[in-house]
Short mmCIF file of C-alpha atoms and ligand atoms in Angstrom, two decimals:
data_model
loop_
_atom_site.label_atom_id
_atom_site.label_comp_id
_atom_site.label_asym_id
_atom_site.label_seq_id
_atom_site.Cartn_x
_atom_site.Cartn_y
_atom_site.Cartn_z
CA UNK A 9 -29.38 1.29 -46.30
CA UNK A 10 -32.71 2.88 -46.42
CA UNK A 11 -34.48 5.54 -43.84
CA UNK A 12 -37.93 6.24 -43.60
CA UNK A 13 -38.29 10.14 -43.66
CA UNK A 14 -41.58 10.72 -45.71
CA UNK A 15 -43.88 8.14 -46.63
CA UNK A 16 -43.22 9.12 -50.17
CA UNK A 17 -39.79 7.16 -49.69
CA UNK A 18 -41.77 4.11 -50.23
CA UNK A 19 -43.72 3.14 -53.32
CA UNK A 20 -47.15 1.81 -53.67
CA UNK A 21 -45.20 -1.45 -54.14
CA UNK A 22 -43.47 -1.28 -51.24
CA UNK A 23 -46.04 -0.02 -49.22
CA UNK A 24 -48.28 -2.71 -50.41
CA UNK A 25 -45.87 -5.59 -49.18
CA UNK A 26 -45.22 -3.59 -45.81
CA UNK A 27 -48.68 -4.40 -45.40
CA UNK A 28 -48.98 -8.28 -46.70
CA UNK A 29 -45.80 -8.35 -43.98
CA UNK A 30 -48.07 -6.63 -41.36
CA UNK A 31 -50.91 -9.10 -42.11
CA UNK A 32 -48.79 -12.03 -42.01
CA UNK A 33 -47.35 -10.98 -38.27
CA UNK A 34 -51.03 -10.76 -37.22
CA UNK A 35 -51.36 -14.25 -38.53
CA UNK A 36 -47.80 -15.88 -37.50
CA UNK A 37 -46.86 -14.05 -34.41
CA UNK A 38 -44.89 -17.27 -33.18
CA UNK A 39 -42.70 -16.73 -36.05
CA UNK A 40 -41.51 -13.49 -35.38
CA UNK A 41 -40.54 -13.57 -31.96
CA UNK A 42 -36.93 -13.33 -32.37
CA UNK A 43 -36.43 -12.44 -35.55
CA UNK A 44 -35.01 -8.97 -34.14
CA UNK A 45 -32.86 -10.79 -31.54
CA UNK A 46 -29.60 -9.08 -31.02
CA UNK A 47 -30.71 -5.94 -31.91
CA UNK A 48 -31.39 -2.41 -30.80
CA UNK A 49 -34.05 0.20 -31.53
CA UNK A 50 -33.13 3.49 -29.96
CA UNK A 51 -36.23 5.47 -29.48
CA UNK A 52 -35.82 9.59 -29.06
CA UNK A 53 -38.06 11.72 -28.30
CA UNK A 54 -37.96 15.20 -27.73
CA UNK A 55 -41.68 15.70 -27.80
CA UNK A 56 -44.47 14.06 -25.74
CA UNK A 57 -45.95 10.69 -27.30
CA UNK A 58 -47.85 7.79 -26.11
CA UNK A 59 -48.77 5.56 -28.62
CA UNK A 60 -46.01 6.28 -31.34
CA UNK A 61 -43.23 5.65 -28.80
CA UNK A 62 -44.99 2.93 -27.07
CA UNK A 63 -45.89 0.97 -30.18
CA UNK A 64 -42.19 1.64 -31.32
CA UNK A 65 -40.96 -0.21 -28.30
CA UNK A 66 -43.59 -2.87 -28.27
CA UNK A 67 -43.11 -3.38 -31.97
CA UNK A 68 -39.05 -4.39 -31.13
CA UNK A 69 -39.48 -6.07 -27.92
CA UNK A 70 -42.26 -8.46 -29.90
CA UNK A 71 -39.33 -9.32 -32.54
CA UNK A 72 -37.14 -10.01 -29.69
CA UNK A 73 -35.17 -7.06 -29.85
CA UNK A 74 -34.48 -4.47 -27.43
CA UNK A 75 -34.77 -1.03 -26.56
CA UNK A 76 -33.30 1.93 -25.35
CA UNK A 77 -33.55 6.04 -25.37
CA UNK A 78 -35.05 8.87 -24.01
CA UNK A 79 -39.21 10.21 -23.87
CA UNK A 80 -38.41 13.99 -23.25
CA UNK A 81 -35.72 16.17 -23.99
CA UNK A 82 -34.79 17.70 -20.75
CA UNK A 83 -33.76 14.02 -19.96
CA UNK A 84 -30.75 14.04 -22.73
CA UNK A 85 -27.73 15.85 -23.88
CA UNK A 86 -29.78 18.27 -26.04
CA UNK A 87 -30.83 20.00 -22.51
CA UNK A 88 -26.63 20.55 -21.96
CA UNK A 89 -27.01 22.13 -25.83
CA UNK A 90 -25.98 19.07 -28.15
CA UNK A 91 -26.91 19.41 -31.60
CA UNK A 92 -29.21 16.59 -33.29
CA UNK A 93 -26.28 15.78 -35.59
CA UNK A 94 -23.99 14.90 -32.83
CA UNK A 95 -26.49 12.96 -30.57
CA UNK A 96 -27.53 11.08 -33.72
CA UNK A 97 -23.38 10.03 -34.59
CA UNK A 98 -23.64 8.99 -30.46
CA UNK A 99 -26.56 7.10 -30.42
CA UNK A 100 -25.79 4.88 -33.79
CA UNK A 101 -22.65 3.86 -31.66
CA UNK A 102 -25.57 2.10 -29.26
CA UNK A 103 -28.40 0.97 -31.50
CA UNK A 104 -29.08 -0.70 -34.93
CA UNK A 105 -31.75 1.64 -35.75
CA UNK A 106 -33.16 4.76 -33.87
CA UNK A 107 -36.73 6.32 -34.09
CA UNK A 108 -36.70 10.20 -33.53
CA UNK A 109 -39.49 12.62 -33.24
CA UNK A 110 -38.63 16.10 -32.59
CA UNK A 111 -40.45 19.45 -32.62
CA UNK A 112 -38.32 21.10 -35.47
CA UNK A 113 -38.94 20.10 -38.97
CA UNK A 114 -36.54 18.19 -40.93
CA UNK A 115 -34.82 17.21 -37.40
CA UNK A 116 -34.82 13.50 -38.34
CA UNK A 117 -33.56 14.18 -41.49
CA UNK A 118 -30.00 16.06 -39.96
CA UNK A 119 -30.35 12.64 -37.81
CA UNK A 120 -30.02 10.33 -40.68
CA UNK A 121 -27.26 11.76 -42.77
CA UNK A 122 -24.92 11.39 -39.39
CA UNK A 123 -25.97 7.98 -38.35
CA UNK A 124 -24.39 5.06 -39.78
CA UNK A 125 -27.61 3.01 -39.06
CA UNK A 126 -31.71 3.49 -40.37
CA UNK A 127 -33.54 6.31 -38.91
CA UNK A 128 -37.09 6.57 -38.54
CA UNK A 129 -39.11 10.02 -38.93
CA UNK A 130 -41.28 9.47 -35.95
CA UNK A 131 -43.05 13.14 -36.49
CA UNK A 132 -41.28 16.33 -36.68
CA UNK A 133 -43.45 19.09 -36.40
CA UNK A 134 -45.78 19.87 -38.29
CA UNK A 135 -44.26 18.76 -41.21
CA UNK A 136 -44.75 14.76 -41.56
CA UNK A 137 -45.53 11.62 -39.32
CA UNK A 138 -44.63 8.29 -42.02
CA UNK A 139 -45.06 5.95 -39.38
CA UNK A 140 -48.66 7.27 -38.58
CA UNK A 141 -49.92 6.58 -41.67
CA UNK A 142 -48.66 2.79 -42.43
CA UNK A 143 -51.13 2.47 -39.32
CA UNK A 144 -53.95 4.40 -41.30
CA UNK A 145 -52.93 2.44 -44.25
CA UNK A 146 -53.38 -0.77 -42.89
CA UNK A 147 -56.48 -0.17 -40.89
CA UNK A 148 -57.97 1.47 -43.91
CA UNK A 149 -56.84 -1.37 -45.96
CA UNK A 150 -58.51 -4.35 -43.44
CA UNK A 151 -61.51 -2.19 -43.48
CA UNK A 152 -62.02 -1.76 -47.33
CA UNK A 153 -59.85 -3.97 -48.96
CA UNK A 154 -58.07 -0.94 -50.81
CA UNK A 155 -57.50 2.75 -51.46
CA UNK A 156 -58.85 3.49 -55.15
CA UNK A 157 -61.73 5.57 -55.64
CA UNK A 158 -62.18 6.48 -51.67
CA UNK A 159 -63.29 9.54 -51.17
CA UNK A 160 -62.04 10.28 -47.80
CA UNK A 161 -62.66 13.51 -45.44
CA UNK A 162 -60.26 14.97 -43.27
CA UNK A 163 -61.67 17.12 -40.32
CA UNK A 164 -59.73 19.39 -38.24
CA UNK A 165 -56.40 20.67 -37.73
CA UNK A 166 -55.52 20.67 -41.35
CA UNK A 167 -52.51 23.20 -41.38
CA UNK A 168 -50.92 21.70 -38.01
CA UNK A 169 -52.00 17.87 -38.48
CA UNK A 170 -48.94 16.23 -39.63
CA UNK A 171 -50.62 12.78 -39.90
CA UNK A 172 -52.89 14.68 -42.52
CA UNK A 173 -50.13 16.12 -44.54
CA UNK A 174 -48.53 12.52 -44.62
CA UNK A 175 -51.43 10.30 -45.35
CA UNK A 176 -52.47 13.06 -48.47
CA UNK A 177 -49.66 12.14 -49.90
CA UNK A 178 -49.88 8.28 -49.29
CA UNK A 179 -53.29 8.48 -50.72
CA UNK A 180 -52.03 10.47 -53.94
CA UNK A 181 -50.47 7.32 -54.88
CA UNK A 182 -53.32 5.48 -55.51
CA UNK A 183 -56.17 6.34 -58.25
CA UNK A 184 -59.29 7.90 -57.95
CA UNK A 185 -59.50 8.69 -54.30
CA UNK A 186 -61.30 12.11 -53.48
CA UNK A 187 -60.40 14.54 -50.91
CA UNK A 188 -63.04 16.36 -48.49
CA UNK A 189 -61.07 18.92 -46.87
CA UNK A 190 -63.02 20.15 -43.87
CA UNK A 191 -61.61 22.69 -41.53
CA UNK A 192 -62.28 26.35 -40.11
CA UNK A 193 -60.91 28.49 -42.58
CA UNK A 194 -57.92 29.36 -40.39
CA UNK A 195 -56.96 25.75 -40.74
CA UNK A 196 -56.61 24.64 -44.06
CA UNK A 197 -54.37 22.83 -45.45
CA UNK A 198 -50.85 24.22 -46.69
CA UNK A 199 -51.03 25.75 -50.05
CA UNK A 200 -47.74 23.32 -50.78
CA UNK A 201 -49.68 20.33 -49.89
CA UNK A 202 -52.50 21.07 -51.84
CA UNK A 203 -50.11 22.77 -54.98
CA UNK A 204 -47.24 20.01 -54.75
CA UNK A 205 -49.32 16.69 -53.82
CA UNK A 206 -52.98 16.80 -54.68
CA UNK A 207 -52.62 19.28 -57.77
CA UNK A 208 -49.71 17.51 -59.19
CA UNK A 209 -51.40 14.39 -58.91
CA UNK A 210 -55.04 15.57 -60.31
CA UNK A 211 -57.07 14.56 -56.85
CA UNK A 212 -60.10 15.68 -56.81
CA UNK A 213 -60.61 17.82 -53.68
CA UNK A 214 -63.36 20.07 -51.89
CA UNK A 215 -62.42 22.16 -48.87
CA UNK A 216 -65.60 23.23 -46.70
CA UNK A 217 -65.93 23.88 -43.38
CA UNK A 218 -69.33 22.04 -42.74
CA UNK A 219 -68.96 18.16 -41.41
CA UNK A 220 -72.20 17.54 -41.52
CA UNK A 221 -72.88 18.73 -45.70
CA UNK A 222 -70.52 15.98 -46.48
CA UNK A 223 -70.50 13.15 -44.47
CA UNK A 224 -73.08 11.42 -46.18
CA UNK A 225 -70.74 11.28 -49.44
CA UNK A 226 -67.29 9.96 -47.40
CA UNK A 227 -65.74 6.38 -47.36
CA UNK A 228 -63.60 7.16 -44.44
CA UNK A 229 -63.11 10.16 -42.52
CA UNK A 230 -60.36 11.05 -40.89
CA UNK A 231 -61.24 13.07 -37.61
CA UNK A 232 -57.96 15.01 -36.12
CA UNK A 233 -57.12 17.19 -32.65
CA UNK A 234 -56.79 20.86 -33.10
CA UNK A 235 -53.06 20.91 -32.57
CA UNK A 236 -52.86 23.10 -29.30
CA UNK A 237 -49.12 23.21 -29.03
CA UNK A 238 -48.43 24.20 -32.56
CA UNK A 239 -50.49 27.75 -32.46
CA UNK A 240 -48.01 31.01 -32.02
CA UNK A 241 -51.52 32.73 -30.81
CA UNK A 242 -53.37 31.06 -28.00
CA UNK A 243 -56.55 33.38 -28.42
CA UNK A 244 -56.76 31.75 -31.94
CA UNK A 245 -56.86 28.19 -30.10
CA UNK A 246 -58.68 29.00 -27.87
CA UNK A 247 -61.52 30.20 -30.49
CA UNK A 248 -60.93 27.26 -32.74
CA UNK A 249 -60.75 24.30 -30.32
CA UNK A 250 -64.53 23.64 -30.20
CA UNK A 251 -64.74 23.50 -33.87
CA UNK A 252 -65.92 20.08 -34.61
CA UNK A 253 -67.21 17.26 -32.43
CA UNK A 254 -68.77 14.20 -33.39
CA UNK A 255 -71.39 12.44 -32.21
CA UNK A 256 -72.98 9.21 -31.66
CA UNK A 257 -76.71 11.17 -33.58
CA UNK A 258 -74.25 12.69 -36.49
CA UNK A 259 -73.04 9.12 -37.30
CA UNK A 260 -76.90 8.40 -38.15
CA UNK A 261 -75.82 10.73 -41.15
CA UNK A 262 -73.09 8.67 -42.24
CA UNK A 263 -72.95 5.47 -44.30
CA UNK A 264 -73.10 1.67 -43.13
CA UNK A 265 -69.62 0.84 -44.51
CA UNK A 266 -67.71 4.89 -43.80
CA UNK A 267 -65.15 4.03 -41.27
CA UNK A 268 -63.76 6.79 -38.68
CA UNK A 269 -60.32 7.00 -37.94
CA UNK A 270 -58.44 9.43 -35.46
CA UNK A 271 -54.38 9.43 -35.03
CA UNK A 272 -55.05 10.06 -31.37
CA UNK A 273 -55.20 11.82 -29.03
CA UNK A 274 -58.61 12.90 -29.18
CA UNK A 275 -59.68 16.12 -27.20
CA UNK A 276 -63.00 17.14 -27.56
CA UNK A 277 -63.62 16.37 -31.69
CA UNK A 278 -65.24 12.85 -30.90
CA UNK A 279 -67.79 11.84 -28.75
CA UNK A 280 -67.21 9.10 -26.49
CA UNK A 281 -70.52 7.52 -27.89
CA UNK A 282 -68.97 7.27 -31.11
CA UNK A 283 -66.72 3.98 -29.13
CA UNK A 284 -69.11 1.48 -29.69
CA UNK A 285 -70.30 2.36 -32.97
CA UNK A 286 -68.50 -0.87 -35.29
CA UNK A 287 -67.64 1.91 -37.57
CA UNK A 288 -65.17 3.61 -35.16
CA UNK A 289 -62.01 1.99 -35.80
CA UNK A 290 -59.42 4.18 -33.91
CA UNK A 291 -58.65 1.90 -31.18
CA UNK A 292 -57.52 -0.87 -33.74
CA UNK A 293 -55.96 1.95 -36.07
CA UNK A 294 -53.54 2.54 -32.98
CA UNK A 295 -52.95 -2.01 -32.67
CA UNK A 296 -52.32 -1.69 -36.41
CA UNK A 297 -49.91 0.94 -35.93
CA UNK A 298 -47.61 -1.82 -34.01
CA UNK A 299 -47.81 -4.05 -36.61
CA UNK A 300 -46.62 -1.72 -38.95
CA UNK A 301 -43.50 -0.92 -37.19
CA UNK A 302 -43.47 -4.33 -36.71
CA UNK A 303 -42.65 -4.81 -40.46
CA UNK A 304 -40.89 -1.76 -40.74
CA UNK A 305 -38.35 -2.06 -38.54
CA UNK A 306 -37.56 -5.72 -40.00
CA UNK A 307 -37.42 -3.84 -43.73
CA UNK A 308 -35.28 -0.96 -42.66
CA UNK A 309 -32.75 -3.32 -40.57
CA UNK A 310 -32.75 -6.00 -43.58
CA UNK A 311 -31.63 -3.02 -46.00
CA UNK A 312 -29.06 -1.93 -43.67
CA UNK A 313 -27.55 -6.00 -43.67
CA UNK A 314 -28.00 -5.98 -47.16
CA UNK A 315 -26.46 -2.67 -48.18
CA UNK A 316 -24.41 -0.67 -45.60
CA UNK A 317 -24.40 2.41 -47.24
CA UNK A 318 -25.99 5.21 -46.21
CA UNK A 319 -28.83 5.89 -48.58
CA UNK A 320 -28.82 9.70 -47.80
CA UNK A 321 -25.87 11.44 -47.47
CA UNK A 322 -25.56 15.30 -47.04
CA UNK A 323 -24.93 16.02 -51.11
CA UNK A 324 -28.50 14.28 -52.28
CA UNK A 325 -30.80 16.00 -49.49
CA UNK A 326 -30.46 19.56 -51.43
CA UNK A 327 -27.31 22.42 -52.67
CA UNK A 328 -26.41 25.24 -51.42
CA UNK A 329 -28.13 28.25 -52.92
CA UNK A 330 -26.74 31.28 -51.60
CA UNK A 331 -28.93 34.44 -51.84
CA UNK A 332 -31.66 31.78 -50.18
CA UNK A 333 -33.02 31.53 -47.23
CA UNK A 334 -35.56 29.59 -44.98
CA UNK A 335 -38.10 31.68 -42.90
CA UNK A 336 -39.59 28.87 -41.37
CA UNK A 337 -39.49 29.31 -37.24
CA UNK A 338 -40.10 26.11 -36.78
CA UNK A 339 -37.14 24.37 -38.83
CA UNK A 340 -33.82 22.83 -37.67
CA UNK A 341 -31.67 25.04 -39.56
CA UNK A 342 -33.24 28.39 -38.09
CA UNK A 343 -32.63 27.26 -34.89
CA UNK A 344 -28.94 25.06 -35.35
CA UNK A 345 -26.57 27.64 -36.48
CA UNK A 346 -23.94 25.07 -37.57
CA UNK A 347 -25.96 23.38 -40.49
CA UNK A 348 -25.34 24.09 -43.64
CA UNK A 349 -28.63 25.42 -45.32
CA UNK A 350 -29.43 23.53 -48.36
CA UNK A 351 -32.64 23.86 -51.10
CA UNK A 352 -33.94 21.80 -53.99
CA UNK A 353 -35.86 23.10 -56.48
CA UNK A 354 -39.43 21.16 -57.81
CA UNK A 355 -42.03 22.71 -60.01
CA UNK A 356 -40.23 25.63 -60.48
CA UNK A 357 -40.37 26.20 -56.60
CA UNK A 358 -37.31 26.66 -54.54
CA UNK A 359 -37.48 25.07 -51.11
CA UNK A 360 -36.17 24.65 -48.29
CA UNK A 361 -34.43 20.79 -48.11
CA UNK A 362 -35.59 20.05 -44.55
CA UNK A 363 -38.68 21.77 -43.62
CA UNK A 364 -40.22 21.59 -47.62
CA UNK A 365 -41.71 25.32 -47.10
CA UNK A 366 -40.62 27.56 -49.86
CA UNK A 367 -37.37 29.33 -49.35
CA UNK A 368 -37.07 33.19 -49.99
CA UNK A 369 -34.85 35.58 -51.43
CA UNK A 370 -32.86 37.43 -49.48
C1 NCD B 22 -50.42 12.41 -33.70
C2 NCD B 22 -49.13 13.22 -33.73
O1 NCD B 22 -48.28 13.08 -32.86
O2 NCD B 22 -48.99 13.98 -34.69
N1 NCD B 22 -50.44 11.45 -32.70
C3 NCD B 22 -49.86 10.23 -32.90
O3 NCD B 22 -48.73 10.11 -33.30
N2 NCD B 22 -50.62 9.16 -32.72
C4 NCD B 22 -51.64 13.26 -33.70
C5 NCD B 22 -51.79 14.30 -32.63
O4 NCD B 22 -50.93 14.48 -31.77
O5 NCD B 22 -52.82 14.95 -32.67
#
């Protein structure tokens, strides 16, 4: 039984037929209408969402499924003080598959080594958002027929932007695509993103914090919200908010065939006379999106049928390491005092098995 946690669960194989699936639901809706019948997508939420949770539920009541669960958290248990562990080995008594995004990193993963069904990583924190980029995959994919040699900008919220962190590492499976990094300084990207992902996997990459020096050069770029709720200091928001905005005149800078995408919401970083530029492609990036769940949520349920075994179970997520310790604030095990912390080690680098941020010594 597979989960999705990280996009790097799937390979470029798999990804690629997630797609072809995708594709062929655009094409043959008729045929997938109840292909989900008898089943049940629990969707929870303990963070606000429109489209992900939306598109979620769409996705299952399209393959004649159904739905059930919860859009904020002082609506469920975890308001009375219930762990994620426990509401996770509750809700797989109710569903065939559940969808969780949560504030604290690694909070889906606690989720799927107690369920006894497929969980989906629906964002934690800042840490990853899988589902996010099979919709930037495919619309990327419809839009240019492929991923290698792309040079692609990102512009934004780099440290903060989730859907960033998890579509890097999407694209470091395929070859030759370049990275334009392009954020205020006080928003770069993670030094483990850029050590562990594009290093390791020999991307070329140029971080800059001028839009307009590079858009001439980009394939796709990949505009982002400056993540309001993530910053500890508000003053530093506040200054950085206004940091990029783009506009209907700086798109006369860009190519013919340089598509812009945008997870969504967008606050003030694009102009609405961007909308009706044919190269603006978020509104379709967020119909995509359903598509993709579409075919996810028919893989992930046809691996549970096939083998009921939990793929991840608490001994392959990480060990014990005593003398460790994570420092993250925002990770499930600094704020759940019953889990067990547990680390791997890659590259040398210990780290922490939910949140991914390197573990110190005590
Ligand atoms: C993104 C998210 O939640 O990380 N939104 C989404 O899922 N479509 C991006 C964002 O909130 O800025």
């Amino acid at each position: 039984m597979r989960s999705l946690m990280d996009i790097t669960d799937f390979t470029a194989a798999e990804l690629d037929e997630l797609m072809r699936t995708a594709c062929d639901i655009i094409e043959n809706r008729d045929e997938y209408s109840q292909q989900c019948r008898g089943k049940t997508l629990a969707t929870l939420f303990y963070e606000p969402s429109t489209r992900t949770r939306l598109s979620f539920e769409a996705a299952m009541l399209e393959l004649g499924g159904a739905v059930i669960g919860f859009s904020e958290a002082s609506g469920a248990s975890v308001s009375k003080g219930e762990s994620v562990a426990d509401t996770a080995r509750i809700v797989d008594c109710y569903s065939d598959i559940i969808a969780m995004r949560h504030p604290l990193e690694g909070a889906p993963l606690v989720a799927s080594v107690n369920a006894t069904v497929p969980v989906i990583n629906a964002g934690d924190g800042s840490h990853c958002h899988p589902t996010q980029t099979l919709a930037d995959l495919l619309t990327i994919y419809r839009k240019r027929g492929g991923f290698c040699g792309l040079t692609v900008g990102f512009c934004g919220d780099l440290k903060y932007g989730r859907t960033v962190h998890s579509l890097i590492s999407a694209l470091s499976r395929y070859d030759g695509v370049k990275l334009v990094l392009i954020s205020p300084d006080e928003l770069r990207l993670p030094g483990y993103i850029r050590k562990d992902i594009i290093e390791k996997h020999n991307m070329p990459y140029t971080e800059t914090s001028s839009l307009e020096d590079y858009l001439p050069s980009l394939d796709i770029l990949y505009m982002t919200r400056i993540q309001q709720e993530r910053f500890d200091d508000k003053a530093q928001y506040e200054r950085l908010k206004y940091s990029y905005r783009l506009t209907a005149a700086k798109m006369t800078l860009a190519r013919a065939n340089m598509y812009v995408l945008h997870p969504l919401p967008r606050v003030n970083e694009i102009s609405i006379d961007v909308d009706d530029d044919p190269r603006a492609v978020y509104f379709e990036q967020a119909l995509n999106g359903k598509y993709m769940r579409m075919a996810l949520i028919l893989k992930l349920l046809a691996s549970a049928v096939e083998d009921p075994v939990r793929e991840v179970n608490k001994a392959d997520i990480g060990v014990p390491m005593p003398g460790r310790h994570c420092i993250n604030p925002k990770c499930i095990i600094t704020r759940e005092q019953e889990l067990k912390p547990l680390f791997k080690t890659e590259g040398g680098v210990c780290r922490c098995a939910y949140c991914e941020q390197e573990a110190k010594q005590k």
